[in-house]
CSV table of C-alpha atoms in Angstrom, one decimal:
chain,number,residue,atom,x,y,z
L,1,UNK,CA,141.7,101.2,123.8
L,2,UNK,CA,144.3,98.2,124.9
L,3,UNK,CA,144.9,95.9,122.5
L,4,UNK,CA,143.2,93.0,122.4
L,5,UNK,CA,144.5,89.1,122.1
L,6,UNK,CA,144.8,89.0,118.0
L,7,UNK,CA,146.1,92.7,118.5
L,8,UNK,CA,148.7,91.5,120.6
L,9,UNK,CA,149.6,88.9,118.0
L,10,UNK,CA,149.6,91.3,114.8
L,11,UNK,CA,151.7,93.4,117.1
L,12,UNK,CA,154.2,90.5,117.4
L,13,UNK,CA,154.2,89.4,114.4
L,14,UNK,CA,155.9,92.8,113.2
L,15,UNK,CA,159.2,91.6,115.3
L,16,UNK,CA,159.9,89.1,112.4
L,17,UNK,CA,161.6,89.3,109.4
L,18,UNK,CA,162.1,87.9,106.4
L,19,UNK,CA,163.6,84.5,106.6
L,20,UNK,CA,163.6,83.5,110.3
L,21,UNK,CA,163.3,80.8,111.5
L,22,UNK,CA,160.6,81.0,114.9
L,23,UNK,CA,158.8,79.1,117.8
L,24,UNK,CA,155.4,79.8,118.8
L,25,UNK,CA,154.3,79.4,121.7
L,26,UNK,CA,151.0,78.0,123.2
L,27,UNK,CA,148.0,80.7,123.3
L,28,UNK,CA,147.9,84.2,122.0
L,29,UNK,CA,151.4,83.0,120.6
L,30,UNK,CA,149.6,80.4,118.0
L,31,UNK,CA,147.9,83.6,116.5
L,32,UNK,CA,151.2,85.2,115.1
L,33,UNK,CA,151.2,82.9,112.4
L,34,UNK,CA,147.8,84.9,111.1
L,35,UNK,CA,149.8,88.0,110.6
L,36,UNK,CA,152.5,87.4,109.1
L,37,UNK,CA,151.5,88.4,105.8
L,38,UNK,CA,154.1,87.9,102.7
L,39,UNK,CA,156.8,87.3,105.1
L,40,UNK,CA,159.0,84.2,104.7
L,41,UNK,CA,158.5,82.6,108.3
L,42,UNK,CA,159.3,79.3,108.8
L,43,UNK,CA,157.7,77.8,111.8
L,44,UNK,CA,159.5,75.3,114.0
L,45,UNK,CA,157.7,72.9,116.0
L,46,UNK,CA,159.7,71.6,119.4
L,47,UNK,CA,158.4,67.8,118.9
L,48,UNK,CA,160.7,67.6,115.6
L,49,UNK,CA,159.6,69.6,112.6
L,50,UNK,CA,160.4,73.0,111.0
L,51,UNK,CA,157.8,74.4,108.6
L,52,UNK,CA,154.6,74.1,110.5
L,53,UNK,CA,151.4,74.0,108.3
L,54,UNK,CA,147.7,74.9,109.9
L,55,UNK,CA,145.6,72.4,111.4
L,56,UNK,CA,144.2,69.9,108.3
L,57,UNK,CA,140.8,69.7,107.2
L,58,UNK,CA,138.4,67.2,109.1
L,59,UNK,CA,139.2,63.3,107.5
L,60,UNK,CA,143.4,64.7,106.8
L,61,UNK,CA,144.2,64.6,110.3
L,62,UNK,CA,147.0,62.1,111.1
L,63,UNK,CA,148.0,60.9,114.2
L,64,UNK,CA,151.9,61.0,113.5
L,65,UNK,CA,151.6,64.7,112.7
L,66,UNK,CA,151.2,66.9,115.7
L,67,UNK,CA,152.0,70.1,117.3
L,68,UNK,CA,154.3,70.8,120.8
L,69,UNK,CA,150.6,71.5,121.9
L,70,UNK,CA,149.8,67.9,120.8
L,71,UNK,CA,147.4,69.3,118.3
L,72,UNK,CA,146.8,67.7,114.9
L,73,UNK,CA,148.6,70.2,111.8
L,74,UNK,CA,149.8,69.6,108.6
L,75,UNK,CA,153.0,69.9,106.7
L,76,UNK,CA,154.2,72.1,103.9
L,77,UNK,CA,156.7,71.8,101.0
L,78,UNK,CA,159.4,72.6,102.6
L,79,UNK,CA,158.3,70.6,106.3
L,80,UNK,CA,161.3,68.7,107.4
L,81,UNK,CA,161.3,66.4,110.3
L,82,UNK,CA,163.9,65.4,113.0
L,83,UNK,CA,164.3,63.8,116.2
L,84,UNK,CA,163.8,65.7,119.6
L,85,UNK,CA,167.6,66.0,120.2
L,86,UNK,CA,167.8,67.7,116.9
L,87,UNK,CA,165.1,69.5,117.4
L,88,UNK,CA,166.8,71.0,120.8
L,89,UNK,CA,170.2,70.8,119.5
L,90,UNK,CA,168.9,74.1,116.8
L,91,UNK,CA,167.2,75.5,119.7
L,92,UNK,CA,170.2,75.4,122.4
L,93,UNK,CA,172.3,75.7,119.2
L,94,UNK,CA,171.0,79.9,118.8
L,95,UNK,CA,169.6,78.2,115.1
L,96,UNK,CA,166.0,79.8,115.7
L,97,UNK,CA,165.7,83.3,115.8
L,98,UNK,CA,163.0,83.7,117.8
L,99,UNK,CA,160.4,82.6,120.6
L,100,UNK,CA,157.2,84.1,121.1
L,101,UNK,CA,155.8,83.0,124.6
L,102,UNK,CA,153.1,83.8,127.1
L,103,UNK,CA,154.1,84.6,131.0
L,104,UNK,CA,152.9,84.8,134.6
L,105,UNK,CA,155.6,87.3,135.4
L,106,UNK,CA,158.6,89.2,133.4
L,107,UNK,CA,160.9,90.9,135.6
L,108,UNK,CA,162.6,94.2,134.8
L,109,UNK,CA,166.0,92.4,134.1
L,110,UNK,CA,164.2,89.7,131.7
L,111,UNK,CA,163.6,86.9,134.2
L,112,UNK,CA,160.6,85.2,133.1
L,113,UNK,CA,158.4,82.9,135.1
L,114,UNK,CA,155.6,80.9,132.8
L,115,UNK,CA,155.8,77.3,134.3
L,116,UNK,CA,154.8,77.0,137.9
L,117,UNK,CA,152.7,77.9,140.6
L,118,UNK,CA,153.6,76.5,143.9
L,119,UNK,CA,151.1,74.7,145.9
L,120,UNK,CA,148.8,74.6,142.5
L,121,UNK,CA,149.2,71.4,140.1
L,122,UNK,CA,152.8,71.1,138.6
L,123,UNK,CA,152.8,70.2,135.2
L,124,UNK,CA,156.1,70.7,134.2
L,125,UNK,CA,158.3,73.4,131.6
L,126,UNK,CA,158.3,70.9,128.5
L,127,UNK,CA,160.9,73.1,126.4
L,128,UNK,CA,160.7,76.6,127.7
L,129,UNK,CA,163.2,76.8,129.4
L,130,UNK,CA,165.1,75.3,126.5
L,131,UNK,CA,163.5,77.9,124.0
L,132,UNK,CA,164.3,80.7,126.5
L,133,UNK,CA,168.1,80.1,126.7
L,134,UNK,CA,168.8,79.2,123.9
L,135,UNK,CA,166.9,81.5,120.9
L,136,UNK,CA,168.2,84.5,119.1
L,137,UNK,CA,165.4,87.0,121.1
L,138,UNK,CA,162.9,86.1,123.2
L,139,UNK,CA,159.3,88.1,122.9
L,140,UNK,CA,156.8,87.8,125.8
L,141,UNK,CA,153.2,88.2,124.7
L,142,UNK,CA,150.8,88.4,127.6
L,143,UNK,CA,148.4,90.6,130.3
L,144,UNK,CA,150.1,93.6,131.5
L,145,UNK,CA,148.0,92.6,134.5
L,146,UNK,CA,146.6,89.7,136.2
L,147,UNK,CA,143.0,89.1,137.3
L,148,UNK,CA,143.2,90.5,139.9
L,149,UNK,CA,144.8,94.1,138.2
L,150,UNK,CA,148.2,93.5,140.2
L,151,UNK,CA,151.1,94.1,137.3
L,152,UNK,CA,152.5,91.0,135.6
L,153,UNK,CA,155.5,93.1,134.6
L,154,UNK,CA,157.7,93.7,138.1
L,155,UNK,CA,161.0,94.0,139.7
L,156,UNK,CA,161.8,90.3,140.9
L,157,UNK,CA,160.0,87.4,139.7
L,158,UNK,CA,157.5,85.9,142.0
L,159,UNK,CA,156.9,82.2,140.8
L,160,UNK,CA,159.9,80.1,140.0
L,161,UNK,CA,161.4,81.2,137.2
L,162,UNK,CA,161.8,79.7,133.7
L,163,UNK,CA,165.5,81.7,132.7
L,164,UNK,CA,167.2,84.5,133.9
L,165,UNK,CA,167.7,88.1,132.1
L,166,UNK,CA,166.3,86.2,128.8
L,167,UNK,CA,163.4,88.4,127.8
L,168,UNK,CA,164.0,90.7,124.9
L,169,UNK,CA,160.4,92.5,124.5
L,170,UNK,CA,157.7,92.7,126.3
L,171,UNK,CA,154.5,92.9,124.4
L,172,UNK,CA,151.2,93.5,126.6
L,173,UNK,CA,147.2,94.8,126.0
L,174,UNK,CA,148.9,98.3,126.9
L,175,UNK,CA,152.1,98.3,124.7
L,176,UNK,CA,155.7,97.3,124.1
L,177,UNK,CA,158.5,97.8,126.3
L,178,UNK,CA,162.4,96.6,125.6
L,179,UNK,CA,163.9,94.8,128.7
L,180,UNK,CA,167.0,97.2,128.7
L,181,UNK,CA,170.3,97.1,130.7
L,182,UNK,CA,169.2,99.5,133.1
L,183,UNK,CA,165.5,99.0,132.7
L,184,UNK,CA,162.6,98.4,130.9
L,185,UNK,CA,162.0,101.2,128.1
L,186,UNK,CA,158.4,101.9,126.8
L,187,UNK,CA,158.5,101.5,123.2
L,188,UNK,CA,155.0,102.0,122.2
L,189,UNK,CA,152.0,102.2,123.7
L,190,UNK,CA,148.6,100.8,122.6
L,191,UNK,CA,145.9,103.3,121.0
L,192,UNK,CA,144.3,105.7,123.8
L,193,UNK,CA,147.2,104.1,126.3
L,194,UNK,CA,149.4,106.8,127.5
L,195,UNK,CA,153.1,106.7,128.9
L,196,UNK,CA,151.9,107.5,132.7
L,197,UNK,CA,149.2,104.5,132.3
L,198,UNK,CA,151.9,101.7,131.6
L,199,UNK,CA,154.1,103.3,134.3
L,200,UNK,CA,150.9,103.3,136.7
L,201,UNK,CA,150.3,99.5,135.4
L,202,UNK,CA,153.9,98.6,135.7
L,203,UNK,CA,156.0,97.6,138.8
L,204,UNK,CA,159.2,97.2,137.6
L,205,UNK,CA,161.5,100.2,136.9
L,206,UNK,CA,161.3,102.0,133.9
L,207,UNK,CA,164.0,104.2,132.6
E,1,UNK,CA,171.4,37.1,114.7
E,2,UNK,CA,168.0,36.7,115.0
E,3,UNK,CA,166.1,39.7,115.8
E,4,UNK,CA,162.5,39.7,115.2
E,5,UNK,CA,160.6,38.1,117.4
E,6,UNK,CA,156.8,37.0,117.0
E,7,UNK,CA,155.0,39.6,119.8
E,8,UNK,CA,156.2,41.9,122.6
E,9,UNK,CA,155.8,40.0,125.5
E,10,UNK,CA,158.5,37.6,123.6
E,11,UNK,CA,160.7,39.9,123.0
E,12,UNK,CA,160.7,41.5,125.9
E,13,UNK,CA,161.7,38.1,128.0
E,14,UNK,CA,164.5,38.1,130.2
E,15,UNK,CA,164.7,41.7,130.0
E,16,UNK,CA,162.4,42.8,132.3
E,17,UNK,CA,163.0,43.2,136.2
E,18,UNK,CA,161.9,45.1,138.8
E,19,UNK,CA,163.7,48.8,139.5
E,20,UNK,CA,164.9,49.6,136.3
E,21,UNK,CA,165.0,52.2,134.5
E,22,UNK,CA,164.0,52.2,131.2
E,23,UNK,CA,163.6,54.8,128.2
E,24,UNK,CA,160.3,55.3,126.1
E,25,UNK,CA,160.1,57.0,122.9
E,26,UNK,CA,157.4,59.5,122.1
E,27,UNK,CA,156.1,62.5,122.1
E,28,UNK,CA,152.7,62.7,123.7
E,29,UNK,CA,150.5,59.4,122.2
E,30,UNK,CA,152.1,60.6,119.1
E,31,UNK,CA,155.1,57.9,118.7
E,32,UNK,CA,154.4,55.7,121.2
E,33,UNK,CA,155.2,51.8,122.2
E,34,UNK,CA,152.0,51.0,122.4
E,35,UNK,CA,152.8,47.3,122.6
E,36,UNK,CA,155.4,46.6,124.6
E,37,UNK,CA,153.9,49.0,126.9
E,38,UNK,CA,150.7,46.5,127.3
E,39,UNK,CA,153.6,43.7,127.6
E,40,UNK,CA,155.2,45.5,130.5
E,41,UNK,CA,151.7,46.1,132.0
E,42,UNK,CA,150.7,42.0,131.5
E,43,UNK,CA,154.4,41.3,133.0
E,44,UNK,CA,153.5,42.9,136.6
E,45,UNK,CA,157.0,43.9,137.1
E,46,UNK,CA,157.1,47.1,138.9
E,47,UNK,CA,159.1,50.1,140.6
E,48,UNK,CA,160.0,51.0,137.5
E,49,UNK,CA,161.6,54.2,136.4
E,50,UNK,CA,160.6,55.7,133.2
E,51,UNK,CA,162.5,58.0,131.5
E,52,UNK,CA,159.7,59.4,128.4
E,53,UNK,CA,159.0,63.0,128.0
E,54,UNK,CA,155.2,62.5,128.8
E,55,UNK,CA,152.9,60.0,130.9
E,56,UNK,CA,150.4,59.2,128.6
E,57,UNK,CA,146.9,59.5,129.2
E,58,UNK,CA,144.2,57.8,131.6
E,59,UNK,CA,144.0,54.4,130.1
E,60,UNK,CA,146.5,54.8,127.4
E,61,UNK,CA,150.4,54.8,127.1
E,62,UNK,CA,152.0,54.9,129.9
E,63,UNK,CA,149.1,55.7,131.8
E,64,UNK,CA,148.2,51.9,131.8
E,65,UNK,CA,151.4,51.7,133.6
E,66,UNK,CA,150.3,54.0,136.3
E,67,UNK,CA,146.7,52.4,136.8
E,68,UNK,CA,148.4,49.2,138.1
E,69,UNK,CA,151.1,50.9,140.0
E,70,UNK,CA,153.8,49.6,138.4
E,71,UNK,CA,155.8,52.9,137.9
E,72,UNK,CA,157.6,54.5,141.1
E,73,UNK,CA,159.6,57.6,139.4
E,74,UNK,CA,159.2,59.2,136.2
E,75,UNK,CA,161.6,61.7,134.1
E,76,UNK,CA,159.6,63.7,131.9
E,77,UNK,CA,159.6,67.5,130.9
E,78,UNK,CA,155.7,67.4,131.1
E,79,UNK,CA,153.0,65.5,132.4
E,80,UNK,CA,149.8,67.6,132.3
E,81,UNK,CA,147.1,65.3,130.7
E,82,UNK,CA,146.7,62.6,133.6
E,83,UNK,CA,144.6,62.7,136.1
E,84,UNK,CA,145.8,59.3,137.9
E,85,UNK,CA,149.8,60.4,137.4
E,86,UNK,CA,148.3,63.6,139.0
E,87,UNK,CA,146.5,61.5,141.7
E,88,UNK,CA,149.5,59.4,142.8
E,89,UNK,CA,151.9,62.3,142.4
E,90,UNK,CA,149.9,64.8,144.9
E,91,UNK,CA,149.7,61.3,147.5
E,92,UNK,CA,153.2,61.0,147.2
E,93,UNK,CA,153.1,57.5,145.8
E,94,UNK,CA,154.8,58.5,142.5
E,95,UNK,CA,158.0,60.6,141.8
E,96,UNK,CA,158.8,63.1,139.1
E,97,UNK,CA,162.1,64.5,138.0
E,98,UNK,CA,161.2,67.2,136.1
E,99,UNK,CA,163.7,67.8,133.1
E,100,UNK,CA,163.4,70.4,130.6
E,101,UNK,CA,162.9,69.1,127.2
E,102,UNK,CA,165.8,69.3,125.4
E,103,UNK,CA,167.9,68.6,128.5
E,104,UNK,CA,165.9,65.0,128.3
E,105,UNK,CA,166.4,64.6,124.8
E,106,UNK,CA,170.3,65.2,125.2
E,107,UNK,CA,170.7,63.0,128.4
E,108,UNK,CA,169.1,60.4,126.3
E,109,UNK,CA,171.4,61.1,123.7
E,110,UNK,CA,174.6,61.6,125.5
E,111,UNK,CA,173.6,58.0,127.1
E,112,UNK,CA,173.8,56.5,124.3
E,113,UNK,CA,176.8,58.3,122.9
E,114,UNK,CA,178.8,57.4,126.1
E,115,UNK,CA,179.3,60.9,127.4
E,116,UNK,CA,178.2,60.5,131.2
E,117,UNK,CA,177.8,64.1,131.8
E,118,UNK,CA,177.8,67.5,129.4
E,119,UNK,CA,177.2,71.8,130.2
E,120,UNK,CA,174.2,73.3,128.8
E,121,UNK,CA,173.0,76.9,129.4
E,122,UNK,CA,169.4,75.9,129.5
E,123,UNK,CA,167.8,76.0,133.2
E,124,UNK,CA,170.8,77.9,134.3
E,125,UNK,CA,169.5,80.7,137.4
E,126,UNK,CA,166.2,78.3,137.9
E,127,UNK,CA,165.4,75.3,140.2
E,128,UNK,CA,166.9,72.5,138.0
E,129,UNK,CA,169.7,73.9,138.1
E,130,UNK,CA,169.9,73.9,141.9
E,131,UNK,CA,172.5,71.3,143.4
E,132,UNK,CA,174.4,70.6,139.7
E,133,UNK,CA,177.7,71.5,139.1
E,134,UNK,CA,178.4,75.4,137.1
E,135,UNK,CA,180.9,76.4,134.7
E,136,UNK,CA,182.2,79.2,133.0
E,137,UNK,CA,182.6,78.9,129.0
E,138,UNK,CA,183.6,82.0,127.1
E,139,UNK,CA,181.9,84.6,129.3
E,140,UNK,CA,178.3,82.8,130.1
E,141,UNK,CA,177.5,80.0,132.8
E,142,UNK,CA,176.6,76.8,131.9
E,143,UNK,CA,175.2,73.7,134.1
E,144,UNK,CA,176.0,70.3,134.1
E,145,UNK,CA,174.0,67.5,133.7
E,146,UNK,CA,174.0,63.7,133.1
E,147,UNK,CA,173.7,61.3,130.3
E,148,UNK,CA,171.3,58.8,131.1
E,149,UNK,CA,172.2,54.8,130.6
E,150,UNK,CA,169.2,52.6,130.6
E,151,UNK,CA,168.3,50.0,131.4
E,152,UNK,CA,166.2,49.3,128.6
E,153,UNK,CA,164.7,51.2,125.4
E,154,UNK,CA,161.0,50.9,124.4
E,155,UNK,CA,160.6,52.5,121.2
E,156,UNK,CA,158.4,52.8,117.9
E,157,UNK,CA,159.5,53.0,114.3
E,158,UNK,CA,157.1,53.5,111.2
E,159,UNK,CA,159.4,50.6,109.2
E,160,UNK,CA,162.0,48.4,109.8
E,161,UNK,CA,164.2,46.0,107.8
E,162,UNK,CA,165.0,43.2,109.2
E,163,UNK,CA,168.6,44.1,110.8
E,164,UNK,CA,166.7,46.8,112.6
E,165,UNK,CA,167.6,49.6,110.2
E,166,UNK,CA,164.4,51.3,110.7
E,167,UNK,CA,162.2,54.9,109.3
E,168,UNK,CA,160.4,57.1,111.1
E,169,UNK,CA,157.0,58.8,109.8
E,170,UNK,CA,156.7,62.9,110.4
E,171,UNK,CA,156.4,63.9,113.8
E,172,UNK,CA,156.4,60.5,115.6
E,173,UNK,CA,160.0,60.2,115.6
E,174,UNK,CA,160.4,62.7,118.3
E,175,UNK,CA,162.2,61.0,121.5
E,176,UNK,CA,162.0,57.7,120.0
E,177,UNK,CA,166.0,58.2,118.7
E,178,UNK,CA,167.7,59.7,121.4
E,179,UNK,CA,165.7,57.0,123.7
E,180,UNK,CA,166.6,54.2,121.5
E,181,UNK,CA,170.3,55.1,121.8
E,182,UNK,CA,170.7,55.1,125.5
E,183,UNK,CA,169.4,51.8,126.3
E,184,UNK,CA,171.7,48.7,127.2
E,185,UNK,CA,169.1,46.8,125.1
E,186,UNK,CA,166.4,48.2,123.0
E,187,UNK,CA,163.5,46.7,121.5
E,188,UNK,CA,161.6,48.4,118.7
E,189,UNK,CA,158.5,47.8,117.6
E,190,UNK,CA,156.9,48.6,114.1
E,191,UNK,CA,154.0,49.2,111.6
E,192,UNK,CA,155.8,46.9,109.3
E,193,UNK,CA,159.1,44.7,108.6
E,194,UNK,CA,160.0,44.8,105.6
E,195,UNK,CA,163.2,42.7,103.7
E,196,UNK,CA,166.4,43.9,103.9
E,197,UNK,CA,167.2,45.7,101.0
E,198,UNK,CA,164.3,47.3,100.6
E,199,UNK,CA,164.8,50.8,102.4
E,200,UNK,CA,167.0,52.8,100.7
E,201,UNK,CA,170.4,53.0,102.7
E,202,UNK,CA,170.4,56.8,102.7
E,203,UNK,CA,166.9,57.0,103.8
E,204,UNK,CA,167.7,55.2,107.3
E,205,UNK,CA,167.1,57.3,110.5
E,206,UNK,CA,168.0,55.0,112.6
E,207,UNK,CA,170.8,51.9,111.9
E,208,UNK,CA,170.0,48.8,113.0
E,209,UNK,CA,172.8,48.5,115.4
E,210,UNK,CA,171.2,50.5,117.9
E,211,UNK,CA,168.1,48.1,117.5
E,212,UNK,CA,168.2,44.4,119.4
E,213,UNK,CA,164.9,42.5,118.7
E,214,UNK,CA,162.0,44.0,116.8
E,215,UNK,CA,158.5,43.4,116.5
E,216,UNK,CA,155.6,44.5,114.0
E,217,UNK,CA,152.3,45.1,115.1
E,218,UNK,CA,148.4,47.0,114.8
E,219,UNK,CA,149.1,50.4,116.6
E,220,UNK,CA,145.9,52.4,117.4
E,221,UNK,CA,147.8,55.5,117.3
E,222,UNK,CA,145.3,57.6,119.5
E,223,UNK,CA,145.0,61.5,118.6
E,224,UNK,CA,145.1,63.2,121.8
E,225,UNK,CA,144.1,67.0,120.3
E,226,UNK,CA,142.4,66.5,117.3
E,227,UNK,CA,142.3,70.2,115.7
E,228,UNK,CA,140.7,71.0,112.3
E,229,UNK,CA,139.7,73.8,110.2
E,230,UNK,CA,137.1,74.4,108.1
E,231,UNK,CA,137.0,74.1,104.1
E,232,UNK,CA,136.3,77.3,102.5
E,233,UNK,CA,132.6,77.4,100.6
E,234,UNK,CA,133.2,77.0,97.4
């Protein structure tokens, strides 16, 4: 059985350790923060705020407390705010330990492509491409496969991409695979998922 | 030096022209001018530049700016939740410069800081980096991009005294520094002016000396994603 989205995210939330510091991303990302148990994680939120609380109880929301997904939250004790060159100076400064994002496409080399489509709507890469050069380790959490079963994980990006060789770990319904210097390696797979399936499901090289 | 001034359309006169470029703090609606944005709006200047991470909303922000035309480029790192901006971009009325975040934030703070240009490795191998100057720095490659120098700052502050020495409140402080900074003239407006003397000099997250004329005002502060969670039963 592949894991699904909120087994993705307990998976994920086993990559961090005591005492990091760690941006979430938007999607099965947001559901880390359910696992990670006794663990001292302190949540950073691009718009300007480290220590992230969960969304407040209906009356508490508060329109000068949001989320990089422009979602209502709350603060904790130990919230503290700063301005959005701050906020990008700890990123860019290697002061957050880690990123976990979704993607389109991860290459074999760790190119990762998560903010456009050409020819479909172009929103734009708000910090991602901030996040991806300049974290400790970047952890992809997505599909193995698209819609339409064609592997998400491949040799060359397809879609523009968001950095180059910045992917770390690649976390998908089937397993885990390390972007290696030579290659991906498969780390674990999901329950029932063997070896040969995330080769068959994969087309970038694994070594 | 007198710099509180009675509304936003007064402070903003004389400042406004058309073609300009001007930076806007916020962060979404979270943050946002809300005022002098309607003052620019009843002013019908227009080709304007805007330099503000997001494009508001349909009807809000700076997406009141956009129903009457009056913006021709914007700089943002994301502009998802409009569907005019979206409109006008597609028919080719409207242009975007599409900055990553923190590269905005920096541009808008090395603007104000007087550095015209500094290396970061962020967008490095991708399309924003095409055309821009590389560099080498201890083994990895770095781009180079460009502070920006405004022509103006519109930005929002929770309190100011009234030299301008001014407080944010949680999350709406965002861009509204940086942006602030990197303006020939900025002009803030607030929930409330309060005497000098009354904020507590260490407390100040943004001296007044970056702030030219000052307003206070009702803000509506929209909530664009309202999210909330249950209470447990007792």
């Amino acid at each position: 059985m592949p894991w699904d989205r909120n087994q993705m995210a307990e998976r994920a939330a086993k990559e961090l350790e005591d005492g990091m510091y760690v941006n979430l991303g938007i999607g099965i990302p947001t559901l880390v923060a359910n696992y990670v148990g006794d663990k001292d994680i302190t949540l950073q939120s691009e718009n300007g705020m480290l220590g992230m609380g969960p969304f407040p109880f209906e009356g508490d929301e508060d329109p000068d407390l949001i989320n990089a997904g422009k979602q209502t939250i709350t603060e904790l004790r130990r919230t503290a705010y700063f301005d959005s060159a701050q906020s990008f100076g700890m990123i860019r400064g290697g002061k957050i330990a880690a990123a976990i994002l979704g993607a389109m496409e991860v290459s074999e080399k760790g190119d990762l492509a998560n903010w456009m489509i050409p020819g479909k709507l172009v929103k734009g890469m708000g910090g991602a491409m901030d996040l991806v050069a300049g974290v400790g380790r970047v952890i992809v959490v997505m599909d193995h496969t698209n819609k339409h079963g064609d592997s998400k994980v491949l040799r060359e990006c397809t879609l523009p991409l968001t950095g180059k060789g910045v992917v770390d770990l690649i976390i998908t319904n089937l397993g885990v695979l390390e972007v290696g210097h030579k290659g991906l390696h498969i780390l674990e797979t999901a329950p029932g998922v063997t070896n040969d399936d995330i080769r068959a499901a994969t087309e970038g090289a694994i070594v | 030096m007198k710099k509180i001034y009675d509304n936003a359309t007064e402070a903003l006169d004389g400042l406004l022209s058309d073609d300009m470029l001007i930076a806007a703090g916020g962060f979404g609606l979270c943050g946002i001018p809300e005022l002098l944005i309607d003052a620019i709006v009843a002013s019908g200047v227009k080709d304007l530049t805007f330099a503000s991470n997001n494009a508001g909303v349909d009807g809000f922000g700076l997406g009141k700016l956009l129903d009457t035309r009056q913006i021709r480029k914007m700089m943002s790192s994301y502009v998802g939740e409009n569907d005019e901006f979206m409109r006008q971009y597609l028919s080719g009325e409207l242009e975007i410069e599409f900055n990553p975040q923190g590269t905005l934030a920096e541009r808008m703070r090395a603007g104000g800081c007087g550095i015209p240009g500094f290396y970061t490795k962020t967008g490095v191998g991708t399309q924003v980096a095409e055309g821009k100057e590389h560099k080498e720095f201890r083994g990895e490659t770095y781009v180079l991009e460009e502070g920006i120098f405004a022509d103006l700052s519109i930005v929002k502050a929770w309190k100011a005294d009234e030299t301008g020495n001014c407080i944010f409140r949680k999350t709406a402080r965002n861009f509204n520094p940086p942006a602030a900074m990197c303006g020939k003239v900025c002009v803030m407006e607030v929930e409330e002016i309060v005497p000098v003397g009354s904020l507590e000099p260490d407390h100040i997250h943004l001296p007044g000396i970056y702030v030219h004329r000052l307003i206070q005002g009702e803000h509506e502060k929209r909530i664009e994603q309202r999210t909330v969670r249950q209470k447990e039963q007792a």
